[in-house]
């Protein structure tokens, strides 16, 4: 099962909540849509699942048009399972009852209902809890019941809207692993929505960045992190600094940039022309060193202990923004340090 969105538009009142969104999710792919609150993530999911009609473009599931101008298939005709952030379970039913419910309403035989329910509970490792009520489970366990229920429907396409947002941090990590394992086992095409970049990195085959209703970039996590297409993506994903530099020479794939007053030339990955450009430096691109061997020198403006390292803003003369540098020891305020650059990424103009 694949999902394809072709120039999808959704308007609420005067607001274009989704503006010309096109993307294709391959069969079996774990695709994460990442973006800040209010950017249109839930709306996107509601359009795909059929809970909301669209105002332009079209949506295809497994090659079949399910939404387009004048066409709107009902959710149950689309064959997708949905897990929402507030995983509504029936409080009066047992865990097994909740999982069996969609099978029973679909009119399956009693033996099939029992067999599928047991299988799905085993997949999410909740067999021991089959007879409990949702109220007697932890948040993570309830989430797994919602997943099992989604599995029981036999959906080969699963949409998840921030399903881990209500969980404690330590449970989230465990649930991320379970979701990954679950995805491998079920091979279901999965669309997962989150505002948490760490979660997106941990789970995704590909991440799409949604920003103010527009899709900015869809790529593998490593590409999104190392080669963001613009400032929004660079700033939203990971950490680092963006400074203005002068590109002195550019060949295929490599550019030489001059940064700081010292005028050091540094080779960067890029596809760009000589001129002024924005250089992204992740903390791991910058190495603190002694005066000899330093390409740049700067002064520590501020530092915070992050556990295992100190994160410092280092002001370098001639740069329009401080560089974020990771240091092993606590620097003194105003301390002078030498820096060497390993690499960098020039944002496309
Ligand atoms: P996200 O899930 O990324 O936080 P949503 O898709 O829920 O964002 O909302 C995107 C925008 O659309 C927000 O500005 C929200 O206020 C607006 N919106 C969502 N649903 C409706 C609705 N039913 N009527 C009017 N505006 C809506
Ligand atoms: Mg939402």
CSV table of C-alpha atoms and ligand atoms in Angstrom, one decimal:
chain,number,residue,atom,x,y,z
A,1,UNK,CA,0.0,0.0,0.0
A,2,UNK,CA,1.3,3.4,-1.0
A,3,UNK,CA,0.0,6.8,-0.2
A,4,UNK,CA,0.3,9.7,-2.7
A,5,UNK,CA,-0.7,13.3,-2.2
A,6,UNK,CA,-0.8,15.5,-5.2
A,7,UNK,CA,-0.9,19.3,-4.7
A,8,UNK,CA,-3.3,18.9,-1.8
A,9,UNK,CA,-4.9,22.1,-0.5
A,10,UNK,CA,-7.0,22.6,2.6
A,11,UNK,CA,-8.6,25.9,3.6
A,12,UNK,CA,-10.3,26.8,6.9
A,13,UNK,CA,-12.0,30.2,6.6
A,14,UNK,CA,-9.4,32.4,5.0
A,15,UNK,CA,-6.4,30.3,6.2
A,16,UNK,CA,-4.7,27.9,3.7
A,17,UNK,CA,-3.9,25.3,6.3
A,18,UNK,CA,-2.3,23.0,3.7
A,19,UNK,CA,-0.8,24.7,0.7
A,20,UNK,CA,0.0,22.6,-2.3
A,21,UNK,CA,1.4,19.6,-0.4
A,22,UNK,CA,2.7,16.8,-2.6
A,23,UNK,CA,4.4,13.6,-1.3
A,24,UNK,CA,4.6,9.9,-2.0
A,25,UNK,CA,4.9,7.3,0.8
A,26,UNK,CA,6.3,4.0,-0.5
A,27,UNK,CA,4.8,0.6,0.4
A,28,UNK,CA,6.2,-0.5,3.8
A,29,UNK,CA,7.8,2.9,4.5
A,30,UNK,CA,7.9,4.5,7.9
A,31,UNK,CA,7.3,8.1,6.9
A,32,UNK,CA,7.3,10.8,9.6
A,33,UNK,CA,5.7,14.3,9.2
A,34,UNK,CA,7.5,16.7,11.5
A,35,UNK,CA,6.6,20.2,12.2
A,36,UNK,CA,5.8,22.7,14.9
A,37,UNK,CA,2.4,22.9,16.6
A,38,UNK,CA,-0.3,24.4,14.3
A,39,UNK,CA,1.6,23.7,11.0
A,40,UNK,CA,-1.2,21.5,9.7
A,41,UNK,CA,0.0,17.9,10.7
A,42,UNK,CA,-3.3,16.7,12.1
A,43,UNK,CA,-5.2,18.2,9.2
A,44,UNK,CA,-3.0,16.3,6.8
A,45,UNK,CA,-3.7,13.0,8.6
A,46,UNK,CA,-7.5,13.8,8.7
A,47,UNK,CA,-7.5,14.4,5.0
A,48,UNK,CA,-5.8,11.0,4.3
A,49,UNK,CA,-8.0,9.1,6.6
A,50,UNK,CA,-11.1,10.6,5.2
A,51,UNK,CA,-12.3,12.5,8.3
A,52,UNK,CA,-12.0,15.8,6.4
A,53,UNK,CA,-12.7,16.7,2.7
A,54,UNK,CA,-10.0,18.5,0.8
A,55,UNK,CA,-10.2,21.8,-1.2
A,56,UNK,CA,-7.8,21.0,-4.0
A,57,UNK,CA,-5.5,18.4,-5.4
A,58,UNK,CA,-6.0,14.6,-4.8
A,59,UNK,CA,-5.1,11.7,-2.6
A,60,UNK,CA,-4.4,8.2,-3.8
A,61,UNK,CA,-4.1,5.1,-1.6
A,62,UNK,CA,-2.5,2.1,-3.4
A,63,UNK,CA,-3.0,3.8,-6.7
A,64,UNK,CA,-6.7,4.4,-6.1
A,65,UNK,CA,-8.1,7.9,-5.9
A,66,UNK,CA,-9.8,8.3,-2.5
A,67,UNK,CA,-10.1,12.1,-2.5
A,68,UNK,CA,-10.2,14.7,-5.3
A,69,UNK,CA,-12.4,17.4,-6.6
A,70,UNK,CA,-15.9,15.9,-6.4
A,71,UNK,CA,-14.7,12.7,-4.8
A,72,UNK,CA,-14.6,11.8,-1.1
A,73,UNK,CA,-14.4,8.1,0.0
A,74,UNK,CA,-15.6,7.5,3.5
A,75,UNK,CA,-12.9,6.5,6.1
A,76,UNK,CA,-14.1,2.9,6.2
A,77,UNK,CA,-13.7,2.6,2.4
A,78,UNK,CA,-10.1,3.6,2.5
A,79,UNK,CA,-8.6,0.7,4.4
A,80,UNK,CA,-6.4,2.7,6.7
A,81,UNK,CA,-6.0,2.3,10.5
A,82,UNK,CA,-5.7,5.4,12.6
A,83,UNK,CA,-4.1,5.8,16.1
A,84,UNK,CA,-4.7,9.2,17.6
A,85,UNK,CA,-2.9,11.1,20.3
A,86,UNK,CA,-5.7,10.6,22.7
A,87,UNK,CA,-6.0,6.8,22.1
A,88,UNK,CA,-9.7,6.5,22.9
A,89,UNK,CA,-10.3,3.0,24.4
A,90,UNK,CA,-13.7,1.8,25.6
A,91,UNK,CA,-13.3,2.1,29.4
A,92,UNK,CA,-16.0,-0.5,30.2
A,93,UNK,CA,-14.4,-3.2,27.9
A,94,UNK,CA,-11.4,-5.3,28.7
A,95,UNK,CA,-8.2,-5.0,26.8
A,96,UNK,CA,-9.1,-8.0,24.7
A,97,UNK,CA,-12.6,-6.6,24.2
A,98,UNK,CA,-11.2,-3.4,22.9
A,99,UNK,CA,-9.0,-5.2,20.4
A,100,UNK,CA,-11.8,-7.5,19.3
A,101,UNK,CA,-14.3,-4.7,18.8
A,102,UNK,CA,-13.4,-3.7,15.2
A,103,UNK,CA,-13.4,-7.4,14.2
A,104,UNK,CA,-16.8,-8.0,15.8
A,105,UNK,CA,-18.3,-5.0,14.1
A,106,UNK,CA,-16.9,-6.2,10.8
A,107,UNK,CA,-18.9,-9.4,11.3
A,108,UNK,CA,-16.0,-11.9,11.6
A,109,UNK,CA,-16.6,-15.4,13.1
A,110,UNK,CA,-16.1,-15.9,16.8
A,111,UNK,CA,-13.1,-18.2,16.3
A,112,UNK,CA,-11.5,-15.7,14.0
A,113,UNK,CA,-12.1,-12.8,16.4
A,114,UNK,CA,-10.5,-14.8,19.2
A,115,UNK,CA,-7.5,-15.9,17.1
A,116,UNK,CA,-6.8,-12.4,15.7
A,117,UNK,CA,-7.2,-10.8,19.1
A,118,UNK,CA,-4.7,-13.2,20.7
A,119,UNK,CA,-2.2,-12.7,17.8
A,120,UNK,CA,-2.4,-8.9,18.0
A,121,UNK,CA,-2.1,-8.8,21.8
A,122,UNK,CA,0.9,-11.1,21.5
A,123,UNK,CA,2.5,-8.7,19.0
A,124,UNK,CA,2.3,-5.8,21.4
A,125,UNK,CA,3.2,-8.1,24.3
A,126,UNK,CA,0.0,-7.6,26.2
A,127,UNK,CA,-1.2,-11.2,26.4
A,128,UNK,CA,-1.0,-11.1,30.2
A,129,UNK,CA,-3.2,-8.0,30.4
A,130,UNK,CA,-6.0,-9.3,28.2
A,131,UNK,CA,-8.6,-9.3,31.0
A,132,UNK,CA,-7.7,-5.9,32.5
A,133,UNK,CA,-9.6,-2.7,32.0
A,134,UNK,CA,-7.8,0.3,30.4
A,135,UNK,CA,-8.0,2.2,33.7
A,136,UNK,CA,-5.7,-0.4,35.2
A,137,UNK,CA,-2.9,0.0,32.6
A,138,UNK,CA,-0.1,2.5,32.3
A,139,UNK,CA,-0.1,5.1,29.5
A,140,UNK,CA,2.4,3.1,27.5
A,141,UNK,CA,0.3,-0.1,27.8
A,142,UNK,CA,-2.9,1.8,26.8
A,143,UNK,CA,-1.0,3.0,23.8
A,144,UNK,CA,-0.1,-0.6,22.9
A,145,UNK,CA,-3.8,-1.6,23.2
A,146,UNK,CA,-4.7,1.1,20.7
A,147,UNK,CA,-1.9,-0.2,18.4
A,148,UNK,CA,-3.2,-3.8,18.8
A,149,UNK,CA,-6.7,-2.6,17.9
A,150,UNK,CA,-5.3,-0.9,14.8
A,151,UNK,CA,-3.4,-4.1,13.9
A,152,UNK,CA,-6.5,-6.2,14.4
A,153,UNK,CA,-8.3,-4.3,11.7
A,154,UNK,CA,-5.7,-5.8,9.4
A,155,UNK,CA,-4.9,-2.3,8.0
A,156,UNK,CA,-1.8,-2.4,5.8
A,157,UNK,CA,-1.7,1.4,6.1
A,158,UNK,CA,-1.5,3.0,9.5
A,159,UNK,CA,-1.7,6.7,10.4
A,160,UNK,CA,-0.5,7.8,13.8
A,161,UNK,CA,-1.1,11.3,15.1
A,162,UNK,CA,1.5,12.0,17.9
A,163,UNK,CA,0.8,8.7,19.6
A,164,UNK,CA,3.6,9.1,22.1
A,165,UNK,CA,3.0,12.7,23.1
A,166,UNK,CA,1.2,11.8,26.3
A,167,UNK,CA,3.9,9.4,27.6
A,168,UNK,CA,6.6,9.9,30.1
A,169,UNK,CA,10.0,10.4,28.6
A,170,UNK,CA,11.4,7.1,29.7
A,171,UNK,CA,8.3,5.3,28.3
A,172,UNK,CA,8.7,7.1,25.0
A,173,UNK,CA,12.1,5.6,24.4
A,174,UNK,CA,10.7,2.1,25.0
A,175,UNK,CA,7.6,2.8,22.8
A,176,UNK,CA,9.9,4.0,20.0
A,177,UNK,CA,11.7,0.7,20.0
A,178,UNK,CA,8.4,-1.2,20.1
A,179,UNK,CA,7.0,0.9,17.2
A,180,UNK,CA,10.1,0.1,15.2
A,181,UNK,CA,9.8,-3.6,15.9
A,182,UNK,CA,6.1,-3.5,15.2
A,183,UNK,CA,6.7,-1.8,11.9
A,184,UNK,CA,9.3,-4.4,10.9
A,185,UNK,CA,6.9,-7.2,11.9
A,186,UNK,CA,3.8,-5.8,10.2
A,187,UNK,CA,5.5,-4.2,7.2
A,188,UNK,CA,2.5,-1.7,7.2
A,189,UNK,CA,3.0,1.5,5.3
A,190,UNK,CA,3.1,4.0,8.2
A,191,UNK,CA,2.5,7.7,8.4
A,192,UNK,CA,3.6,9.0,11.8
A,193,UNK,CA,3.1,12.6,12.9
A,194,UNK,CA,5.1,14.3,15.5
A,195,UNK,CA,6.5,17.7,16.6
A,196,UNK,CA,9.4,16.0,18.3
A,197,UNK,CA,12.5,15.8,16.1
A,198,UNK,CA,14.2,13.3,18.3
A,199,UNK,CA,11.3,10.9,17.9
A,200,UNK,CA,11.3,11.6,14.1
A,201,UNK,CA,15.0,10.8,13.8
A,202,UNK,CA,14.7,7.6,15.8
A,203,UNK,CA,11.8,6.2,13.8
A,204,UNK,CA,11.7,7.5,10.3
A,205,UNK,CA,12.8,6.0,7.0
A,206,UNK,CA,12.1,9.5,5.7
A,207,UNK,CA,11.1,12.7,7.4
A,208,UNK,CA,9.0,15.4,5.8
A,209,UNK,CA,9.2,18.9,7.3
A,210,UNK,CA,5.9,20.7,7.3
A,211,UNK,CA,6.0,24.4,8.0
A,212,UNK,CA,3.0,26.7,8.0
A,213,UNK,CA,1.1,24.3,5.7
A,214,UNK,CA,3.9,23.8,3.2
A,215,UNK,CA,6.2,20.8,2.8
A,216,UNK,CA,9.8,22.1,2.9
A,217,UNK,CA,11.8,18.9,2.5
A,218,UNK,CA,11.2,15.1,2.5
A,219,UNK,CA,14.4,13.1,2.9
A,220,UNK,CA,16.2,10.4,5.0
A,221,UNK,CA,16.9,11.7,8.5
A,222,UNK,CA,20.7,11.9,7.8
A,223,UNK,CA,20.0,14.1,4.7
A,224,UNK,CA,17.6,16.3,6.6
A,225,UNK,CA,20.2,16.8,9.3
A,226,UNK,CA,23.3,17.2,7.2
A,227,UNK,CA,21.9,18.8,4.1
A,228,UNK,CA,18.8,20.9,5.0
A,229,UNK,CA,17.3,22.7,2.0
A,230,UNK,CA,16.8,26.0,3.8
A,231,UNK,CA,17.1,28.0,7.1
A,232,UNK,CA,13.7,26.8,8.4
A,233,UNK,CA,14.7,23.1,8.1
A,234,UNK,CA,18.3,23.8,9.4
A,235,UNK,CA,16.9,25.6,12.4
A,236,UNK,CA,14.1,23.2,13.2
A,237,UNK,CA,16.3,20.1,13.1
A,238,UNK,CA,19.2,19.5,15.3
A,239,UNK,CA,21.5,22.3,16.6
A,240,UNK,CA,24.2,24.5,15.3
A,241,UNK,CA,24.9,27.9,13.9
A,242,UNK,CA,24.2,29.6,10.6
A,243,UNK,CA,26.8,32.3,9.6
A,244,UNK,CA,27.2,34.5,6.6
A,245,UNK,CA,30.3,33.6,4.6
A,246,UNK,CA,32.0,34.5,1.3
A,247,UNK,CA,32.4,31.7,-1.2
A,248,UNK,CA,35.7,32.1,-2.8
A,249,UNK,CA,35.7,29.1,-5.2
A,250,UNK,CA,33.2,26.5,-6.1
A,251,UNK,CA,33.7,23.2,-7.9
A,252,UNK,CA,31.3,20.2,-8.3
A,253,UNK,CA,30.2,19.3,-4.8
A,254,UNK,CA,32.8,21.4,-2.9
A,255,UNK,CA,33.1,25.1,-2.2
A,256,UNK,CA,35.8,27.1,-0.5
A,257,UNK,CA,34.4,29.6,2.0
A,258,UNK,CA,36.1,32.4,3.8
A,259,UNK,CA,34.9,33.2,7.3
A,260,UNK,CA,35.9,35.4,10.1
A,261,UNK,CA,38.2,38.3,10.0
A,262,UNK,CA,41.2,36.0,9.9
A,263,UNK,CA,40.1,35.0,6.5
A,264,UNK,CA,40.6,31.3,6.7
A,265,UNK,CA,39.5,29.2,3.7
A,266,UNK,CA,37.5,26.1,4.6
A,267,UNK,CA,36.2,23.5,2.2
A,268,UNK,CA,32.5,22.8,2.5
A,269,UNK,CA,30.0,20.5,0.9
A,270,UNK,CA,27.8,22.5,-1.4
A,271,UNK,CA,26.5,23.1,-4.8
A,272,UNK,CA,26.9,26.8,-5.1
A,273,UNK,CA,28.4,29.8,-6.9
A,274,UNK,CA,31.0,32.2,-5.6
A,275,UNK,CA,29.4,35.1,-3.6
A,276,UNK,CA,27.8,35.5,-0.2
A,277,UNK,CA,26.2,32.4,1.3
A,278,UNK,CA,24.8,31.0,4.6
A,279,UNK,CA,26.9,28.3,6.1
A,280,UNK,CA,25.4,25.8,8.6
A,281,UNK,CA,27.9,24.4,11.2
A,282,UNK,CA,26.7,21.6,13.4
A,283,UNK,CA,28.4,21.3,16.8
A,284,UNK,CA,30.3,18.2,15.6
A,285,UNK,CA,31.7,20.2,12.6
A,286,UNK,CA,33.7,22.4,15.0
A,287,UNK,CA,36.6,21.3,17.1
A,288,UNK,CA,38.1,23.4,20.0
A,289,UNK,CA,41.9,23.4,19.9
A,290,UNK,CA,44.9,25.4,21.1
A,291,UNK,CA,46.2,28.5,19.4
A,292,UNK,CA,48.4,26.6,17.0
A,293,UNK,CA,46.4,24.9,14.4
A,294,UNK,CA,43.4,27.1,15.0
A,295,UNK,CA,41.6,28.4,12.0
A,296,UNK,CA,39.5,30.8,14.0
A,297,UNK,CA,39.6,32.3,17.4
A,298,UNK,CA,36.7,33.4,19.5
A,299,UNK,CA,35.5,34.3,23.0
A,300,UNK,CA,33.0,32.3,25.0
A,301,UNK,CA,29.9,34.4,25.4
A,302,UNK,CA,27.8,31.9,27.3
A,303,UNK,CA,27.9,28.2,28.2
A,304,UNK,CA,25.5,25.6,29.5
A,305,UNK,CA,26.3,22.1,30.9
A,306,UNK,CA,24.3,19.6,28.8
A,307,UNK,CA,25.4,16.4,30.6
A,308,UNK,CA,28.7,15.0,29.3
A,309,UNK,CA,29.7,18.3,27.6
A,310,UNK,CA,29.4,22.0,27.9
A,311,UNK,CA,27.7,23.8,25.1
A,312,UNK,CA,29.2,27.2,24.4
A,313,UNK,CA,28.3,30.2,22.2
A,314,UNK,CA,31.6,31.4,20.9
A,315,UNK,CA,31.8,34.9,19.3
A,316,UNK,CA,34.2,35.1,16.4
A,317,UNK,CA,35.3,38.5,15.1
A,318,UNK,CA,33.8,39.1,11.6
A,319,UNK,CA,31.0,36.5,12.0
A,320,UNK,CA,27.4,37.6,12.2
A,321,UNK,CA,26.4,34.9,14.7
A,322,UNK,CA,28.2,33.0,17.5
A,323,UNK,CA,29.3,29.5,16.8
A,324,UNK,CA,27.8,26.7,18.9
A,325,UNK,CA,30.8,24.6,20.2
A,326,UNK,CA,30.9,21.6,22.5
A,327,UNK,CA,33.6,21.6,25.1
A,328,UNK,CA,34.8,18.9,27.5
A,329,UNK,CA,35.5,21.3,30.4
A,330,UNK,CA,33.6,24.2,31.7
A,331,UNK,CA,35.0,27.4,30.0
A,332,UNK,CA,35.5,30.6,31.9
A,333,UNK,CA,33.2,33.5,30.8
A,334,UNK,CA,35.1,35.5,28.1
A,335,UNK,CA,37.7,32.7,27.7
A,336,UNK,CA,39.5,32.8,24.4
A,337,UNK,CA,39.5,29.5,22.4
A,338,UNK,CA,40.9,28.4,19.1
A,339,UNK,CA,38.6,26.5,16.7
A,340,UNK,CA,39.1,24.2,13.8
A,341,UNK,CA,36.3,23.3,11.3
A,342,UNK,CA,35.9,19.8,10.0
A,343,UNK,CA,33.1,20.5,7.6
A,344,UNK,CA,30.0,22.5,7.0
A,345,UNK,CA,27.0,22.8,4.7
A,346,UNK,CA,26.2,25.8,2.6
A,347,UNK,CA,22.5,26.3,2.4
A,348,UNK,CA,21.2,26.5,-1.1
A,349,UNK,CA,20.6,30.0,-2.2
B,1,LIG,P1,-1.0,20.6,14.0
B,1,LIG,O1,-1.6,19.2,14.1
B,1,LIG,O2,0.2,20.7,13.2
B,1,LIG,O3,-0.8,21.2,15.4
B,1,LIG,P2,-3.6,21.3,12.9
B,1,LIG,O4,-3.6,20.5,11.6
B,1,LIG,O5,-4.4,20.7,14.0
B,1,LIG,O6,-2.1,21.6,13.3
B,1,LIG,O7,-4.1,22.8,12.6
B,1,LIG,C1,-3.5,23.6,11.6
B,1,LIG,C2,-4.2,24.9,11.5
B,1,LIG,O8,-5.6,24.7,11.1
B,1,LIG,C3,-4.3,25.6,12.9
B,1,LIG,O9,-4.1,27.0,12.7
B,1,LIG,C4,-5.7,25.3,13.4
B,1,LIG,O10,-6.1,26.3,14.2
B,1,LIG,C5,-6.5,25.3,12.1
B,1,LIG,N1,-7.6,24.3,12.1
B,1,LIG,C6,-7.5,23.0,12.4
B,1,LIG,N2,-8.8,22.4,12.3
B,1,LIG,C7,-9.6,23.4,12.1
B,1,LIG,C8,-11.1,23.5,12.0
B,1,LIG,N3,-11.9,22.4,12.1
B,1,LIG,N4,-11.6,24.8,11.7
B,1,LIG,C9,-10.8,25.8,11.6
B,1,LIG,N5,-9.5,25.9,11.8
B,1,LIG,C10,-8.9,24.7,12.0
B,2,LIG,MG1,-2.0,18.0,15.7
